[in-house]
Short mmCIF file of C-alpha atoms in Angstrom, two decimals:
data_model
loop_
_atom_site.label_atom_id
_atom_site.label_comp_id
_atom_site.label_asym_id
_atom_site.label_seq_id
_atom_site.Cartn_x
_atom_site.Cartn_y
_atom_site.Cartn_z
CA UNK A 1 -0.08 0.14 0.13
CA UNK A 2 0.80 3.40 -0.05
CA UNK A 3 0.98 5.12 3.55
CA UNK A 4 1.33 8.63 4.56
CA UNK A 5 2.15 9.65 8.10
CA UNK A 6 1.89 12.91 9.83
CA UNK A 7 3.79 14.18 13.36
CA UNK A 8 2.39 15.25 15.55
CA UNK A 9 -1.18 13.96 15.58
CA UNK A 10 -2.20 16.51 17.89
CA UNK A 11 -0.42 19.80 19.13
CA UNK A 12 -1.11 22.55 21.70
CA UNK A 13 0.78 25.67 21.64
CA UNK A 14 0.72 29.33 22.87
CA UNK A 15 -0.35 32.24 20.94
CA UNK A 16 2.69 33.51 19.13
CA UNK A 17 4.86 30.54 18.91
CA UNK A 18 5.44 28.42 15.70
CA UNK A 19 4.56 25.08 15.06
CA UNK A 20 6.07 22.42 12.78
CA UNK A 21 3.95 19.73 11.38
CA UNK A 22 5.55 16.79 9.46
CA UNK A 23 4.22 14.78 6.58
CA UNK A 24 6.17 11.58 5.55
CA UNK A 25 5.61 9.15 2.45
CA UNK A 26 6.47 5.68 4.03
CA UNK A 27 6.73 3.46 1.29
CA UNK A 28 7.23 5.57 -2.02
CA UNK A 29 8.53 8.70 -3.24
CA UNK A 30 6.18 11.48 -3.53
CA UNK A 31 6.88 14.11 -6.11
CA UNK A 32 3.87 16.22 -5.21
CA UNK A 33 2.54 16.81 -1.69
CA UNK A 34 -0.63 18.98 -0.74
CA UNK A 35 -1.74 20.59 2.63
CA UNK A 36 -5.23 21.04 3.40
CA UNK A 37 -7.08 22.59 6.19
CA UNK A 38 -10.26 21.32 7.85
CA UNK A 39 -12.69 23.33 10.11
CA UNK A 40 -15.29 21.57 11.89
CA UNK A 41 -18.20 20.33 9.96
CA UNK A 42 -16.52 21.93 6.69
CA UNK A 43 -14.68 20.35 3.82
CA UNK A 44 -11.10 19.87 3.33
CA UNK A 45 -9.53 23.30 1.95
CA UNK A 46 -6.48 23.22 -0.13
CA UNK A 47 -3.82 25.41 1.33
CA UNK A 48 -0.91 24.56 -1.11
CA UNK A 49 0.91 22.30 -3.31
CA UNK A 50 4.51 21.43 -3.38
CA UNK A 51 6.68 19.85 -5.52
CA UNK A 52 9.99 18.17 -4.30
CA UNK A 53 12.66 20.72 -4.65
CA UNK A 54 10.38 23.65 -5.85
CA UNK A 55 8.81 26.53 -3.68
CA UNK A 56 5.30 25.81 -2.82
CA UNK A 57 2.30 26.95 -4.66
CA UNK A 58 -0.21 28.66 -2.43
CA UNK A 59 -4.17 28.87 -2.85
CA UNK A 60 -5.66 32.29 -3.04
CA UNK A 61 -6.16 33.80 0.35
CA UNK A 62 -3.50 31.50 2.12
CA UNK A 63 -0.56 33.59 3.68
CA UNK A 64 2.43 31.98 2.35
CA UNK A 65 4.72 33.92 5.16
CA UNK A 66 2.43 32.40 8.06
CA UNK A 67 2.17 28.90 6.54
CA UNK A 68 5.76 28.02 5.34
CA UNK A 69 6.01 24.68 3.55
CA UNK A 70 9.23 22.95 2.75
CA UNK A 71 9.23 19.74 0.54
CA UNK A 72 12.99 19.16 0.89
CA UNK A 73 13.05 15.48 0.06
CA UNK A 74 10.83 12.79 -1.91
CA UNK A 75 9.49 11.63 1.26
CA UNK A 76 9.28 14.43 3.85
CA UNK A 77 7.19 17.53 3.53
CA UNK A 78 6.69 20.00 6.46
CA UNK A 79 4.37 22.73 7.22
CA UNK A 80 5.25 25.57 9.74
CA UNK A 81 2.64 27.67 11.14
CA UNK A 82 4.53 30.73 12.49
CA UNK A 83 3.21 32.97 15.05
CA UNK A 84 0.11 30.83 15.58
CA UNK A 85 -3.03 32.51 16.93
CA UNK A 86 -6.23 31.13 18.18
CA UNK A 87 -7.90 31.43 14.61
CA UNK A 88 -5.09 29.04 13.13
CA UNK A 89 -6.51 26.29 15.27
CA UNK A 90 -7.64 23.77 13.00
CA UNK A 91 -7.14 20.24 11.56
CA UNK A 92 -4.41 19.94 9.00
CA UNK A 93 -4.17 17.17 6.56
CA UNK A 94 -1.54 16.28 4.17
CA UNK A 95 -1.63 14.06 0.94
CA UNK A 96 1.21 12.64 -1.24
CA UNK A 97 1.56 11.68 -5.06
CA UNK A 98 3.81 9.84 -6.83
CA UNK A 99 4.02 12.06 -9.94
CA UNK A 100 2.90 15.62 -10.95
CA UNK A 101 -0.04 14.33 -12.77
CA UNK A 102 -2.45 11.22 -13.32
CA UNK A 103 -1.57 9.78 -9.70
CA UNK A 104 -3.87 9.02 -6.76
CA UNK A 105 -3.33 11.02 -3.72
CA UNK A 106 -2.90 9.32 -0.58
CA UNK A 107 -3.88 11.07 2.62
CA UNK A 108 -2.13 11.47 6.04
CA UNK A 109 -4.19 10.83 9.37
CA UNK A 110 -4.15 14.68 10.11
CA UNK A 111 -2.70 16.75 12.71
CA UNK A 112 -5.17 18.58 15.43
CA UNK A 113 -3.72 22.16 16.05
CA UNK A 114 -4.92 24.23 19.02
CA UNK A 115 -3.66 27.62 20.00
CA UNK A 116 -4.21 28.96 23.17
CA UNK B 1 -15.29 27.98 -9.19
CA UNK B 2 -15.77 24.37 -8.43
CA UNK B 3 -17.90 23.27 -5.50
CA UNK B 4 -19.45 20.15 -4.10
CA UNK B 5 -22.56 19.47 -2.40
CA UNK B 6 -23.17 16.55 -0.35
CA UNK B 7 -25.97 15.61 2.20
CA UNK B 8 -25.53 16.41 5.73
CA UNK B 9 -25.15 13.74 8.40
CA UNK B 10 -25.06 12.32 10.63
CA UNK B 11 -26.62 9.19 9.06
CA UNK B 12 -27.51 6.29 11.01
CA UNK B 13 -28.74 2.92 9.61
CA UNK B 14 -29.57 -0.53 10.77
CA UNK B 15 -27.08 -3.21 9.51
CA UNK B 16 -28.10 -4.61 6.08
CA UNK B 17 -29.94 -1.40 5.19
CA UNK B 18 -29.65 0.26 1.90
CA UNK B 19 -27.65 3.32 1.67
CA UNK B 20 -27.60 6.51 -0.66
CA UNK B 21 -25.43 9.40 0.33
CA UNK B 22 -26.44 12.23 -2.35
CA UNK B 23 -23.67 14.23 -4.00
CA UNK B 24 -23.95 17.06 -6.69
CA UNK B 25 -21.32 19.37 -8.10
CA UNK B 26 -20.76 22.45 -9.99
CA UNK B 27 -17.60 22.75 -12.26
CA UNK B 28 -16.45 23.99 -15.45
CA UNK B 29 -15.32 21.43 -18.10
CA UNK B 30 -15.41 17.73 -17.29
CA UNK B 31 -14.35 16.93 -13.82
CA UNK B 32 -13.30 13.53 -12.52
CA UNK B 33 -15.52 12.39 -9.62
CA UNK B 34 -14.45 10.65 -6.17
CA UNK B 35 -15.79 9.38 -2.96
CA UNK B 36 -13.15 9.17 -0.27
CA UNK B 37 -13.82 7.24 3.17
CA UNK B 38 -12.07 7.94 6.40
CA UNK B 39 -12.20 5.60 9.17
CA UNK B 40 -11.42 6.66 12.75
CA UNK B 41 -8.14 7.55 13.38
CA UNK B 42 -6.92 7.11 9.49
CA UNK B 43 -6.57 9.12 6.50
CA UNK B 44 -8.86 9.37 3.84
CA UNK B 45 -8.72 6.58 1.50
CA UNK B 46 -10.19 6.59 -2.17
CA UNK B 47 -13.20 4.55 -2.22
CA UNK B 48 -14.17 4.85 -5.89
CA UNK B 49 -13.86 7.17 -8.81
CA UNK B 50 -15.25 7.79 -12.26
CA UNK B 51 -13.70 10.18 -14.77
CA UNK B 52 -16.22 10.70 -17.58
CA UNK B 53 -19.97 10.78 -17.93
CA UNK B 54 -21.92 7.50 -17.47
CA UNK B 55 -18.87 5.97 -15.99
CA UNK B 56 -19.91 3.77 -12.69
CA UNK B 57 -17.14 3.58 -10.11
CA UNK B 58 -17.48 0.45 -7.71
CA UNK B 59 -15.63 -0.81 -4.91
CA UNK B 60 -16.60 -3.00 -1.56
CA UNK B 61 -19.94 -3.12 -2.65
CA UNK B 62 -20.54 0.71 -3.32
CA UNK B 63 -21.36 1.96 -6.54
CA UNK B 64 -21.56 5.69 -7.59
CA UNK B 65 -22.54 6.77 -11.33
CA UNK B 66 -21.24 10.06 -13.00
CA UNK B 67 -24.61 11.74 -14.01
CA UNK B 68 -23.68 14.72 -16.16
CA UNK B 69 -27.21 15.79 -16.88
CA UNK B 70 -27.85 15.94 -13.05
CA UNK B 71 -24.32 16.91 -11.93
CA UNK B 72 -24.78 14.11 -9.44
CA UNK B 73 -22.50 11.39 -7.91
CA UNK B 74 -24.67 9.80 -5.54
CA UNK B 75 -23.10 6.87 -3.57
CA UNK B 76 -25.02 3.84 -2.88
CA UNK B 77 -24.76 0.13 -1.17
CA UNK B 78 -27.27 -2.39 -1.27
CA UNK B 79 -26.68 -3.79 2.40
CA UNK B 80 -24.20 -2.05 4.72
CA UNK B 81 -22.35 -3.53 7.57
CA UNK B 82 -21.19 -2.14 10.79
CA UNK B 83 -17.64 -1.77 9.42
CA UNK B 84 -18.98 0.64 6.90
CA UNK B 85 -19.30 3.20 9.71
CA UNK B 86 -16.92 6.00 8.69
CA UNK B 87 -16.99 9.46 7.23
CA UNK B 88 -17.53 9.75 3.69
CA UNK B 89 -16.36 12.51 1.36
CA UNK B 90 -17.49 13.34 -2.16
CA UNK B 91 -14.89 15.29 -4.28
CA UNK B 92 -14.13 16.44 -7.91
CA UNK B 93 -10.79 17.01 -9.73
CA UNK B 94 -10.56 19.42 -12.23
CA UNK B 95 -7.81 19.34 -15.16
CA UNK B 96 -5.39 21.03 -12.77
CA UNK B 97 -5.95 17.86 -10.53
CA UNK B 98 -6.74 19.77 -7.66
CA UNK B 99 -9.25 18.35 -5.34
CA UNK B 100 -12.46 20.03 -4.14
CA UNK B 101 -14.29 18.18 -1.39
CA UNK B 102 -17.78 17.93 0.06
CA UNK B 103 -18.32 18.56 3.85
CA UNK B 104 -18.33 14.78 4.68
CA UNK B 105 -21.08 12.72 5.66
CA UNK B 106 -20.90 10.67 8.85
CA UNK B 107 -22.43 7.07 8.48
CA UNK B 108 -23.06 5.15 11.53
CA UNK B 109 -24.41 1.50 11.31
CA UNK B 110 -25.99 -0.16 14.10
CA UNK B 111 -26.02 -4.03 14.49
#
C-alpha cells in the first residue's frame, strides 16, 4: 500500500509561537505533496501544493509567510505555522502523490492544532 | 469556481439497510469524481472514482454513477455493515488535478 504519516497527531501551543507539522510518505517517493485545512463540519480546503525541490504554490487567500511549506525530499514535507494565533486552530491534513499528474493522492491521518 | 454539495449527516442505519448519500457538483469542463472514506483515526482513502459521464465507479459493494445531466455522483450500497461506519467525502478533480471536497457525511451502522 501507500502510507502517509503525519507528526504530531495533535499539538497545543501558545499564541505567538511557531509549530511544525511533518508529513512523510513511508513506502513511496512523493513528487507532489498537498496541505489541506479542515474546519469543523466543513470540507477540506486546499492550502498549497508543493513539488519536491520547488517552492510551494499557495491557494488564493492563504498567507505564504504564515504557513511555511518545505518539501526538501521525496518523502518529507513540513508545514510550519508561524506566530500562531487561536484562529489558526484547525485540523491540518497532508496528502502525497507519486507523480506530478495522473496519480492518486494518499492522505495522512491529520494533525489537530490548538492555539491557546 | 468548483464546488461539491453532499447530504449532511449524521446518517444512522441498521445493518443490512440500503444506503444512499447524495452528492452534486458544480464545475467547468469535465471533472473527475471521487468518493473518499475516512475511518476513525485514519487518513482519507479513495473508495471509488469515475472519470467521465455515465461511468460507474464501484468498490467494496459501493457504487456511484457519474451523471452529467444532473451533475450528481450519489453513493449507494445495497446492504451496509457495521464496518462501513465512517465519514464519506465526495470530491471532484479539475484538469489541474486539484481536489475540491464536500463537507463529509458521517455514517453510523447499528447492529
